[in-house]
Amino acid sequence: MKSIAVLPGDGIGPEVVDAALPVIEKLGLPLDFRFGDIGWECWRSGGDPVPEQTWQLLSETDTCLLGAITSKPLREAEDELADGLRGTGLRFVSPVVQLRQRLGLYANVRPVADLDHGRFDFVVIRENTEGLYAGLDFHGLDPALWEAVRTHPNAAASGAADTSVTLRLQTRFGIDRLLRFGFEYARSHGYRLLTLVDKPNVLRNSSHHLRERLELMATEYPEIETEILNVDAVALWMVRRPERFGVLVAENMFGDILSDLGAGVMGGLGLASSGNIGDQGSYFEPVHGSAPGMAGQGRANPVATLLTVAQLLNHLDLPVPAGQLREAVATVVRARRTVTYDLGGTATTRQAADAVAHELGATTAHFEEQR
Ligand code: NAI
Ligand code: MG
């Protein structure tokens, strides 16, 4: 029996998770769901958006399904704290950042598939811990950093105090585990092409570093073709020829941008799923946030969460029910009869999810008959 921590979170998070759970029940799997708290209310009342009981729950479960989370800027975060916590120096740290860092979740996996016509089916794997978002971001430079940039004419014209620098951190440790993950993902999901997204003509030395590590590891995966493409070209082709891609691997910022582009290519945030995976832990969440303007209205599309569940089931080594769930979702989306507003329909969150459950009932019955 596998156990799953369920953290509905804020805004539309609880609605889409509530709608998804009965659909999962239909699959009749030996899964133990254990609920926990995360998000804005935890911050307001307890001063930490990820309470200690939730860390405990995560340590006791095999993986986690997260709904969505609200984050607000510094001043609002402070103002909304409960009496007694305000002014005590507490700092809000985004729960998703906390999860990724504390659980060591270095691979952010975002599948992009054409549910309507099956014309494309690829995945963006974004590095989550280093690259341009490593946090080495400086405004006003100390002498060591200044030494590195002072000969640039623009820096010379501005001075150390009026120059800012962000470092793109790439380590052999970080590169190798990401590439390994990418190759293994390609192998286990039947992809034949792995594209490394970079900018080799401009970032010449760091790109060369990546290329050397890629070429070395590629020898272990002879059945998988590899290529290195410029990030801007990938952006164009993702829109024009999405069918050419299989597994895309990218550093943190390139991957961040391309995975949102991927959500757009697929048809919007209502459809985009993701997993954050490390060597020990993992959690899965729809790409969208808590959409506070829509919360409580039952209008949110549950498809992103349902596809997230399919991704989670795959991760738990349950590829057959994962495939059944994906197929049922695709059938409902394709028919466009019981879909939410963002797909041109009028269905509520619950109705759209029920349609998937109904479809699943039909497929599993058919499946039983054939046995
Ligand atoms: P958002 O993703 O919550 O919503 C943006 C827009 O996308 C919505 O106004 C809505 O039109 C559409 N949308 C999102 N989910 C949808 C769904 N399931 N069905 C139909 N339409 C959907 O992003 P926004 O408004 O920038 O952020 C709102 C809050 O969510 C913020 O506090 C932000 O920090 C947080 N956030 C959390 C994320 C997470 O939990 N990982 C990711 C992104 C934002
Ligand atoms: Mg993003």
Tab-separated table of C-alpha atoms and ligand atoms in Angstrom:
chain	number	residue	atom	x	y	z
A	1	MET	CA	0.000	0.000	0.000
A	2	LYS	CA	1.435	3.348	-1.064
A	3	SER	CA	0.691	6.451	0.964
A	4	ILE	CA	0.156	9.938	-0.414
A	5	ALA	CA	0.229	13.167	1.555
A	6	VAL	CA	-2.568	15.385	0.241
A	7	LEU	CA	-2.032	19.114	0.816
A	8	PRO	CA	-4.943	21.039	-0.770
A	9	GLY	CA	-3.525	24.468	0.156
A	10	ASP	CA	-5.124	27.783	-0.805
A	11	GLY	CA	-7.624	29.322	-3.210
A	12	ILE	CA	-8.782	26.885	-5.876
A	13	GLY	CA	-6.388	24.226	-4.507
A	14	PRO	CA	-8.991	22.580	-2.228
A	15	GLU	CA	-11.638	22.682	-5.002
A	16	VAL	CA	-9.543	20.939	-7.634
A	17	VAL	CA	-8.192	18.394	-5.135
A	18	ASP	CA	-11.705	17.638	-3.777
A	19	ALA	CA	-12.926	17.106	-7.310
A	20	ALA	CA	-9.992	14.861	-8.206
A	21	LEU	CA	-10.149	12.482	-5.226
A	22	PRO	CA	-13.378	10.667	-6.219
A	23	VAL	CA	-11.900	10.185	-9.705
A	24	ILE	CA	-8.872	8.466	-8.163
A	25	GLU	CA	-11.200	6.299	-6.047
A	26	LYS	CA	-12.665	4.970	-9.296
A	27	LEU	CA	-9.303	3.444	-10.134
A	28	GLY	CA	-9.627	1.204	-7.076
A	29	LEU	CA	-5.961	1.368	-6.166
A	30	PRO	CA	-4.432	0.447	-2.802
A	31	LEU	CA	-3.589	4.031	-1.897
A	32	ASP	CA	-3.676	5.641	1.521
A	33	PHE	CA	-4.443	9.372	1.401
A	34	ARG	CA	-3.329	11.382	4.404
A	35	PHE	CA	-4.351	15.032	4.583
A	36	GLY	CA	-2.217	17.906	5.800
A	37	ASP	CA	-2.077	21.688	5.903
A	38	ILE	CA	0.074	24.044	3.907
A	39	GLY	CA	-0.126	27.633	2.697
A	40	TRP	CA	-1.329	31.059	3.623
A	41	GLU	CA	-3.568	30.179	6.618
A	42	CYS	CA	-0.667	28.291	8.193
A	43	TRP	CA	1.511	31.350	7.756
A	44	ARG	CA	-1.088	33.712	9.237
A	45	SER	CA	-1.899	31.630	12.272
A	46	GLY	CA	1.403	29.888	12.926
A	47	GLY	CA	4.114	31.924	11.232
A	48	ASP	CA	5.225	29.182	8.830
A	49	PRO	CA	3.404	28.139	5.634
A	50	VAL	CA	4.741	24.608	6.113
A	51	PRO	CA	3.938	23.577	9.712
A	52	GLU	CA	5.986	20.985	11.546
A	53	GLN	CA	3.173	18.364	11.391
A	54	THR	CA	3.264	18.657	7.606
A	55	TRP	CA	6.996	17.924	7.455
A	56	GLN	CA	6.270	14.945	9.686
A	57	LEU	CA	3.532	13.789	7.315
A	58	LEU	CA	5.842	14.164	4.319
A	59	SER	CA	8.468	12.046	6.032
A	60	GLU	CA	5.911	9.267	6.618
A	61	THR	CA	4.409	9.121	3.108
A	62	ASP	CA	5.669	7.925	-0.288
A	63	THR	CA	4.854	11.102	-2.178
A	64	CYS	CA	2.641	14.176	-2.072
A	65	LEU	CA	-0.200	15.762	-4.023
A	66	LEU	CA	-0.289	19.532	-3.604
A	67	GLY	CA	-3.217	21.711	-4.691
A	68	ALA	CA	-2.057	25.312	-4.901
A	69	ILE	CA	-0.534	27.924	-2.694
A	70	THR	CA	-0.916	31.662	-2.245
A	71	SER	CA	2.205	33.754	-1.847
A	72	LYS	CA	2.126	37.507	-1.210
A	73	PRO	CA	4.794	40.212	-1.142
A	74	LEU	CA	6.788	41.068	1.971
A	75	ARG	CA	4.566	43.813	3.410
A	76	GLU	CA	1.267	41.923	3.008
A	77	ALA	CA	2.844	38.823	4.499
A	78	GLU	CA	3.837	40.766	7.617
A	79	ASP	CA	0.513	42.662	7.884
A	80	GLU	CA	-1.642	39.546	7.745
A	81	LEU	CA	0.174	37.698	10.525
A	82	ALA	CA	-1.877	36.956	13.646
A	83	ASP	CA	-1.548	39.230	16.689
A	84	GLY	CA	1.436	38.153	18.683
A	85	LEU	CA	3.357	37.003	15.606
A	86	ARG	CA	3.534	40.390	13.915
A	87	GLY	CA	6.801	42.257	14.460
A	88	THR	CA	8.628	39.148	15.700
A	89	GLY	CA	10.922	39.037	12.681
A	90	LEU	CA	9.275	36.034	10.987
A	91	ARG	CA	10.027	35.781	7.254
A	92	PHE	CA	7.693	34.197	4.722
A	93	VAL	CA	9.503	31.624	2.586
A	94	SER	CA	7.434	30.196	-0.253
A	95	PRO	CA	6.307	26.667	0.629
A	96	VAL	CA	7.202	25.302	-2.811
A	97	VAL	CA	10.734	26.660	-2.396
A	98	GLN	CA	10.887	25.101	1.075
A	99	LEU	CA	9.738	21.722	-0.249
A	100	ARG	CA	12.187	21.759	-3.155
A	101	GLN	CA	15.129	22.738	-0.972
A	102	ARG	CA	14.482	20.619	2.093
A	103	LEU	CA	13.546	17.484	0.123
A	104	GLY	CA	16.285	18.011	-2.493
A	105	LEU	CA	13.875	17.980	-5.439
A	106	TYR	CA	16.174	18.920	-8.291
A	107	ALA	CA	14.082	17.886	-11.306
A	108	ASN	CA	10.909	19.754	-12.218
A	109	VAL	CA	9.054	17.601	-14.721
A	110	ARG	CA	6.347	19.158	-16.878
A	111	PRO	CA	4.734	17.036	-19.593
A	112	VAL	CA	3.293	18.843	-22.605
A	113	ALA	CA	0.854	16.827	-24.681
A	114	ASP	CA	-1.822	17.522	-27.260
A	115	LEU	CA	-4.896	16.015	-25.604
A	116	ASP	CA	-7.126	16.840	-28.564
A	117	HIS	CA	-5.300	15.332	-31.526
A	118	GLY	CA	-2.221	13.606	-30.130
A	119	ARG	CA	-0.025	15.654	-32.458
A	120	PHE	CA	2.717	16.203	-29.860
A	121	ASP	CA	3.843	14.682	-26.615
A	122	PHE	CA	7.016	15.964	-24.997
A	123	VAL	CA	8.297	16.862	-21.546
A	124	VAL	CA	10.276	19.778	-20.160
A	125	ILE	CA	12.638	18.824	-17.335
A	126	ARG	CA	13.812	21.899	-15.523
A	127	GLU	CA	16.741	21.965	-13.111
A	128	ASN	CA	15.423	23.260	-9.776
A	129	THR	CA	18.445	24.040	-7.599
A	130	GLU	CA	21.185	25.886	-9.487
A	131	GLY	CA	21.619	27.751	-12.795
A	132	LEU	CA	20.655	31.402	-12.944
A	133	TYR	CA	18.255	30.982	-9.981
A	134	ALA	CA	20.891	29.638	-7.592
A	135	GLY	CA	20.438	32.790	-5.501
A	136	LEU	CA	23.857	34.251	-6.376
A	137	ASP	CA	22.310	37.583	-7.157
A	138	PHE	CA	24.044	40.818	-6.151
A	139	HIS	CA	23.332	44.521	-6.330
A	140	GLY	CA	26.309	46.635	-5.328
A	141	LEU	CA	29.425	44.567	-5.793
A	142	ASP	CA	32.123	43.585	-3.326
A	143	PRO	CA	35.734	43.927	-4.530
A	144	ALA	CA	36.020	40.311	-5.702
A	145	LEU	CA	32.931	40.500	-7.919
A	146	TRP	CA	33.820	43.977	-9.074
A	147	GLU	CA	37.216	42.708	-10.167
A	148	ALA	CA	35.469	40.217	-12.432
A	149	VAL	CA	33.280	42.773	-14.214
A	150	ARG	CA	35.001	46.148	-13.998
A	151	THR	CA	36.509	45.975	-17.481
A	152	HIS	CA	33.054	45.779	-19.055
A	153	PRO	CA	32.514	49.309	-20.424
A	154	ASN	CA	28.998	49.595	-18.967
A	155	ALA	CA	30.217	48.549	-15.518
A	156	ALA	CA	33.130	50.978	-15.768
A	157	ALA	CA	30.661	53.753	-16.563
A	158	SER	CA	28.400	52.825	-13.573
A	159	GLY	CA	30.759	51.878	-10.748
A	160	ALA	CA	30.567	48.977	-8.256
A	161	ALA	CA	27.637	50.421	-6.278
A	162	ASP	CA	25.451	50.775	-9.356
A	163	THR	CA	26.163	47.432	-10.962
A	164	SER	CA	24.316	44.194	-10.333
A	165	VAL	CA	25.362	40.667	-11.179
A	166	THR	CA	23.646	37.270	-11.249
A	167	LEU	CA	25.797	34.169	-11.517
A	168	ARG	CA	24.662	31.102	-13.459
A	169	LEU	CA	25.869	28.290	-11.242
A	170	GLN	CA	26.534	24.973	-12.981
A	171	THR	CA	28.242	22.183	-11.097
A	172	ARG	CA	29.250	18.743	-12.272
A	173	PHE	CA	27.183	17.357	-9.391
A	174	GLY	CA	24.091	19.299	-10.451
A	175	ILE	CA	24.519	18.735	-14.184
A	176	ASP	CA	25.160	15.016	-13.936
A	177	ARG	CA	22.185	14.201	-11.732
A	178	LEU	CA	19.891	16.234	-13.982
A	179	LEU	CA	21.168	14.622	-17.182
A	180	ARG	CA	20.952	11.185	-15.575
A	181	PHE	CA	17.352	11.917	-14.644
A	182	GLY	CA	16.627	13.105	-18.202
A	183	PHE	CA	18.105	10.010	-19.850
A	184	GLU	CA	16.372	7.657	-17.427
A	185	TYR	CA	13.080	9.470	-17.995
A	186	ALA	CA	13.512	9.157	-21.763
A	187	ARG	CA	14.288	5.461	-21.447
A	188	SER	CA	11.419	4.635	-19.099
A	189	HIS	CA	8.855	6.691	-21.044
A	190	GLY	CA	9.906	5.566	-24.521
A	191	TYR	CA	11.304	8.858	-25.831
A	192	ARG	CA	14.039	8.601	-28.481
A	193	LEU	CA	15.323	12.180	-28.452
A	194	LEU	CA	16.855	14.195	-25.628
A	195	THR	CA	17.325	17.900	-26.336
A	196	LEU	CA	19.625	19.903	-24.109
A	197	VAL	CA	18.420	23.491	-24.138
A	198	ASP	CA	21.243	25.996	-23.742
A	199	LYS	CA	22.923	28.967	-25.400
A	200	PRO	CA	26.257	27.599	-26.598
A	201	ASN	CA	27.162	30.431	-28.961
A	202	VAL	CA	26.958	33.077	-26.246
A	203	LEU	CA	27.618	31.327	-22.916
A	204	ARG	CA	30.613	29.625	-24.428
A	205	ASN	CA	32.435	28.165	-21.432
A	206	SER	CA	29.521	27.067	-19.268
A	207	SER	CA	27.789	25.601	-22.321
A	208	HIS	CA	30.928	23.708	-23.215
A	209	HIS	CA	30.938	22.279	-19.681
A	210	LEU	CA	27.365	21.057	-20.142
A	211	ARG	CA	28.148	19.651	-23.557
A	212	GLU	CA	31.084	17.621	-22.255
A	213	ARG	CA	28.964	16.080	-19.502
A	214	LEU	CA	26.175	15.329	-21.977
A	215	GLU	CA	28.484	13.635	-24.477
A	216	LEU	CA	30.005	11.503	-21.762
A	217	MET	CA	26.683	10.289	-20.389
A	218	ALA	CA	25.119	9.817	-23.814
A	219	THR	CA	27.455	6.866	-24.450
A	220	GLU	CA	25.526	4.964	-21.765
A	221	TYR	CA	22.237	5.469	-23.637
A	222	PRO	CA	22.979	4.503	-27.250
A	223	GLU	CA	19.282	4.185	-28.132
A	224	ILE	CA	18.610	7.842	-27.279
A	225	GLU	CA	19.608	10.523	-29.755
A	226	THR	CA	20.863	13.781	-28.248
A	227	GLU	CA	21.126	17.341	-29.495
A	228	ILE	CA	21.970	20.758	-28.056
A	229	LEU	CA	19.782	23.640	-29.201
A	230	ASN	CA	19.701	27.343	-28.495
A	231	VAL	CA	16.933	28.275	-26.073
A	232	ASP	CA	15.462	30.889	-28.422
A	233	ALA	CA	15.235	28.392	-31.277
A	234	VAL	CA	13.509	25.930	-28.941
A	235	ALA	CA	10.934	28.592	-28.040
A	236	LEU	CA	10.135	29.093	-31.725
A	237	TRP	CA	9.985	25.394	-32.547
A	238	MET	CA	7.917	24.545	-29.518
A	239	VAL	CA	5.213	26.671	-31.071
A	240	ARG	CA	5.814	25.793	-34.732
A	241	ARG	CA	6.869	22.154	-34.578
A	242	PRO	CA	6.131	20.775	-31.109
A	243	GLU	CA	5.964	17.238	-32.509
A	244	ARG	CA	9.736	17.186	-33.070
A	245	PHE	CA	10.545	17.105	-29.339
A	246	GLY	CA	10.825	14.281	-26.803
A	247	VAL	CA	12.647	15.077	-23.578
A	248	LEU	CA	13.892	18.646	-23.136
A	249	VAL	CA	16.402	19.269	-20.370
A	250	ALA	CA	17.190	22.813	-19.315
A	251	GLU	CA	18.852	24.837	-16.589
A	252	ASN	CA	16.643	26.573	-14.041
A	253	MET	CA	15.685	29.811	-15.804
A	254	PHE	CA	15.520	28.483	-19.358
A	255	GLY	CA	13.385	25.618	-18.050
A	256	ASP	CA	11.136	27.955	-16.069
A	257	ILE	CA	10.330	30.010	-19.149
A	258	LEU	CA	9.995	27.079	-21.529
A	259	SER	CA	7.728	25.109	-19.225
A	260	ASP	CA	5.248	27.994	-19.053
A	261	LEU	CA	5.480	28.246	-22.828
A	262	GLY	CA	4.754	24.519	-22.875
A	263	ALA	CA	1.595	25.085	-20.801
A	264	GLY	CA	0.537	27.662	-23.381
A	265	VAL	CA	1.249	25.324	-26.292
A	266	MET	CA	-0.896	22.703	-24.601
A	267	GLY	CA	-3.882	25.019	-24.191
A	268	GLY	CA	-3.432	26.840	-20.911
A	269	LEU	CA	-2.836	26.534	-17.182
A	270	GLY	CA	-6.020	24.513	-16.720
A	271	LEU	CA	-4.242	21.561	-18.383
A	272	ALA	CA	-0.650	21.734	-17.156
A	273	SER	CA	0.705	19.240	-14.609
A	274	SER	CA	4.068	18.953	-12.892
A	275	GLY	CA	6.190	16.869	-10.586
A	276	ASN	CA	9.154	17.886	-8.462
A	277	ILE	CA	11.416	14.935	-7.997
A	278	GLY	CA	14.638	14.158	-6.144
A	279	ASP	CA	16.562	11.024	-5.289
A	280	GLN	CA	14.578	10.570	-2.075
A	281	GLY	CA	11.421	12.654	-2.147
A	282	SER	CA	8.874	14.065	-4.566
A	283	TYR	CA	5.715	16.098	-4.775
A	284	PHE	CA	3.247	16.683	-7.590
A	285	GLU	CA	1.162	19.781	-8.299
A	286	PRO	CA	-0.761	21.446	-11.097
A	287	VAL	CA	1.337	24.246	-12.636
A	288	HIS	CA	-1.303	26.874	-11.888
A	289	GLY	CA	-1.471	28.828	-8.638
A	290	SER	CA	-4.340	29.485	-6.238
A	291	ALA	CA	-6.212	31.839	-8.643
A	292	PRO	CA	-7.796	33.798	-5.742
A	293	GLY	CA	-10.163	35.671	-8.076
A	294	MET	CA	-11.811	32.382	-9.004
A	295	ALA	CA	-11.713	30.623	-5.626
A	296	GLY	CA	-14.969	29.351	-4.130
A	297	GLN	CA	-16.878	29.597	-7.397
A	298	GLY	CA	-16.415	26.035	-8.620
A	299	ARG	CA	-15.170	27.266	-11.990
A	300	ALA	CA	-11.555	26.046	-11.928
A	301	ASN	CA	-10.549	23.381	-14.412
A	302	PRO	CA	-9.710	20.135	-12.569
A	303	VAL	CA	-7.848	18.668	-15.567
A	304	ALA	CA	-4.425	19.994	-14.522
A	305	THR	CA	-4.837	18.266	-11.164
A	306	LEU	CA	-6.094	15.028	-12.756
A	307	LEU	CA	-3.118	14.921	-15.111
A	308	THR	CA	-0.912	15.658	-12.107
A	309	VAL	CA	-2.393	12.592	-10.411
A	310	ALA	CA	-1.644	10.522	-13.532
A	311	GLN	CA	1.947	11.730	-13.369
A	312	LEU	CA	2.092	10.840	-9.672
A	313	LEU	CA	0.756	7.332	-10.329
A	314	ASN	CA	3.413	6.805	-12.991
A	315	HIS	CA	6.025	7.839	-10.469
A	316	LEU	CA	4.642	5.271	-8.002
A	317	ASP	CA	5.141	2.606	-10.686
A	318	LEU	CA	1.457	2.364	-11.552
A	319	PRO	CA	1.649	3.039	-15.306
A	320	VAL	CA	-1.560	1.213	-16.246
A	321	PRO	CA	-4.005	3.204	-14.081
A	322	ALA	CA	-1.995	6.334	-14.912
A	323	GLY	CA	-2.599	5.670	-18.616
A	324	GLN	CA	-6.298	4.947	-18.036
A	325	LEU	CA	-6.703	8.216	-16.182
A	326	ARG	CA	-4.904	10.178	-18.904
A	327	GLU	CA	-7.050	8.570	-21.577
A	328	ALA	CA	-10.264	9.334	-19.709
A	329	VAL	CA	-9.186	12.962	-19.301
A	330	ALA	CA	-8.279	13.210	-22.981
A	331	THR	CA	-11.637	11.758	-24.023
A	332	VAL	CA	-13.542	14.324	-21.946
A	333	VAL	CA	-11.397	17.206	-23.178
A	334	ARG	CA	-11.676	16.083	-26.815
A	335	ALA	CA	-15.484	15.822	-26.653
A	336	ARG	CA	-15.718	19.384	-25.227
A	337	ARG	CA	-19.149	18.546	-23.788
A	338	THR	CA	-18.413	18.690	-20.074
A	339	VAL	CA	-15.489	21.076	-19.777
A	340	THR	CA	-14.881	24.253	-17.796
A	341	TYR	CA	-14.979	27.813	-19.133
A	342	ASP	CA	-11.291	27.936	-20.118
A	343	LEU	CA	-11.913	25.135	-22.637
A	344	GLY	CA	-15.015	26.835	-23.982
A	345	GLY	CA	-17.540	24.995	-21.805
A	346	THR	CA	-19.882	25.807	-18.940
A	347	ALA	CA	-19.255	22.850	-16.618
A	348	THR	CA	-18.323	23.334	-12.982
A	349	THR	CA	-15.153	21.898	-11.465
A	350	ARG	CA	-17.140	19.012	-10.021
A	351	GLN	CA	-19.057	18.278	-13.234
A	352	ALA	CA	-15.875	18.197	-15.326
A	353	ALA	CA	-14.234	15.818	-12.844
A	354	ASP	CA	-17.383	13.652	-12.700
A	355	ALA	CA	-17.294	13.340	-16.486
A	356	VAL	CA	-13.777	11.933	-16.216
A	357	ALA	CA	-14.869	9.528	-13.464
A	358	HIS	CA	-17.768	8.394	-15.640
A	359	GLU	CA	-15.443	7.866	-18.597
A	360	LEU	CA	-13.084	5.919	-16.381
A	361	GLY	CA	-15.957	3.706	-15.282
A	362	ALA	CA	-16.674	2.942	-18.934
A	363	THR	CA	-13.012	2.164	-19.789
A	364	THR	CA	-12.356	-0.011	-16.761
A	365	ALA	CA	-15.595	-1.952	-17.455
A	366	HIS	CA	-14.487	-2.441	-21.052
A	367	PHE	CA	-11.062	-3.519	-19.789
A	368	GLU	CA	-12.655	-6.062	-17.408
A	369	GLU	CA	-14.800	-7.461	-20.229
A	370	GLN	CA	-11.765	-8.063	-22.389
A	371	ARG	CA	-10.009	-10.094	-19.719
B	1	NAI	P1	-2.651	31.517	-11.140
B	1	NAI	O1	-2.070	30.354	-11.845
B	1	NAI	O2	-3.202	31.266	-9.798
B	1	NAI	O3	-3.828	32.135	-12.036
B	1	NAI	C1	-3.620	32.839	-13.242
B	1	NAI	C2	-4.863	32.733	-14.108
B	1	NAI	O4	-4.853	31.509	-14.778
B	1	NAI	C3	-6.168	32.769	-13.344
B	1	NAI	O5	-6.639	34.055	-13.132
B	1	NAI	C4	-7.072	31.989	-14.258
B	1	NAI	O6	-7.532	32.833	-15.264
B	1	NAI	C5	-6.142	30.986	-14.890
B	1	NAI	N1	-6.197	29.691	-14.205
B	1	NAI	C6	-5.325	29.205	-13.262
B	1	NAI	N2	-5.681	27.977	-12.878
B	1	NAI	C7	-6.805	27.671	-13.568
B	1	NAI	C8	-7.649	26.529	-13.598
B	1	NAI	N3	-7.423	25.440	-12.843
B	1	NAI	N4	-8.711	26.551	-14.420
B	1	NAI	C9	-8.961	27.617	-15.189
B	1	NAI	N5	-8.198	28.711	-15.219
B	1	NAI	C10	-7.121	28.736	-14.408
B	1	NAI	O7	-1.516	32.645	-11.082
B	1	NAI	P2	-1.532	34.076	-10.348
B	1	NAI	O8	-2.873	34.690	-10.441
B	1	NAI	O9	-0.370	34.782	-10.907
B	1	NAI	O10	-1.203	33.775	-8.822
B	1	NAI	C11	-2.195	33.622	-7.823
B	1	NAI	C12	-1.543	33.117	-6.545
B	1	NAI	O11	-1.016	31.808	-6.779
B	1	NAI	C13	-0.377	33.967	-6.078
B	1	NAI	O12	-0.422	34.085	-4.674
B	1	NAI	C14	0.841	33.196	-6.524
B	1	NAI	O13	1.941	33.429	-5.665
B	1	NAI	C15	0.359	31.772	-6.402
B	1	NAI	N6	1.028	30.802	-7.283
B	1	NAI	C16	1.294	29.580	-6.744
B	1	NAI	C17	1.859	28.579	-7.494
B	1	NAI	C18	2.045	27.245	-6.866
B	1	NAI	O14	1.277	26.839	-6.006
B	1	NAI	N7	3.067	26.502	-7.265
B	1	NAI	C19	2.227	28.792	-8.910
B	1	NAI	C20	1.837	30.104	-9.422
B	1	NAI	C21	1.270	31.061	-8.619
B	2	MG	MG	7.192	29.810	-13.518
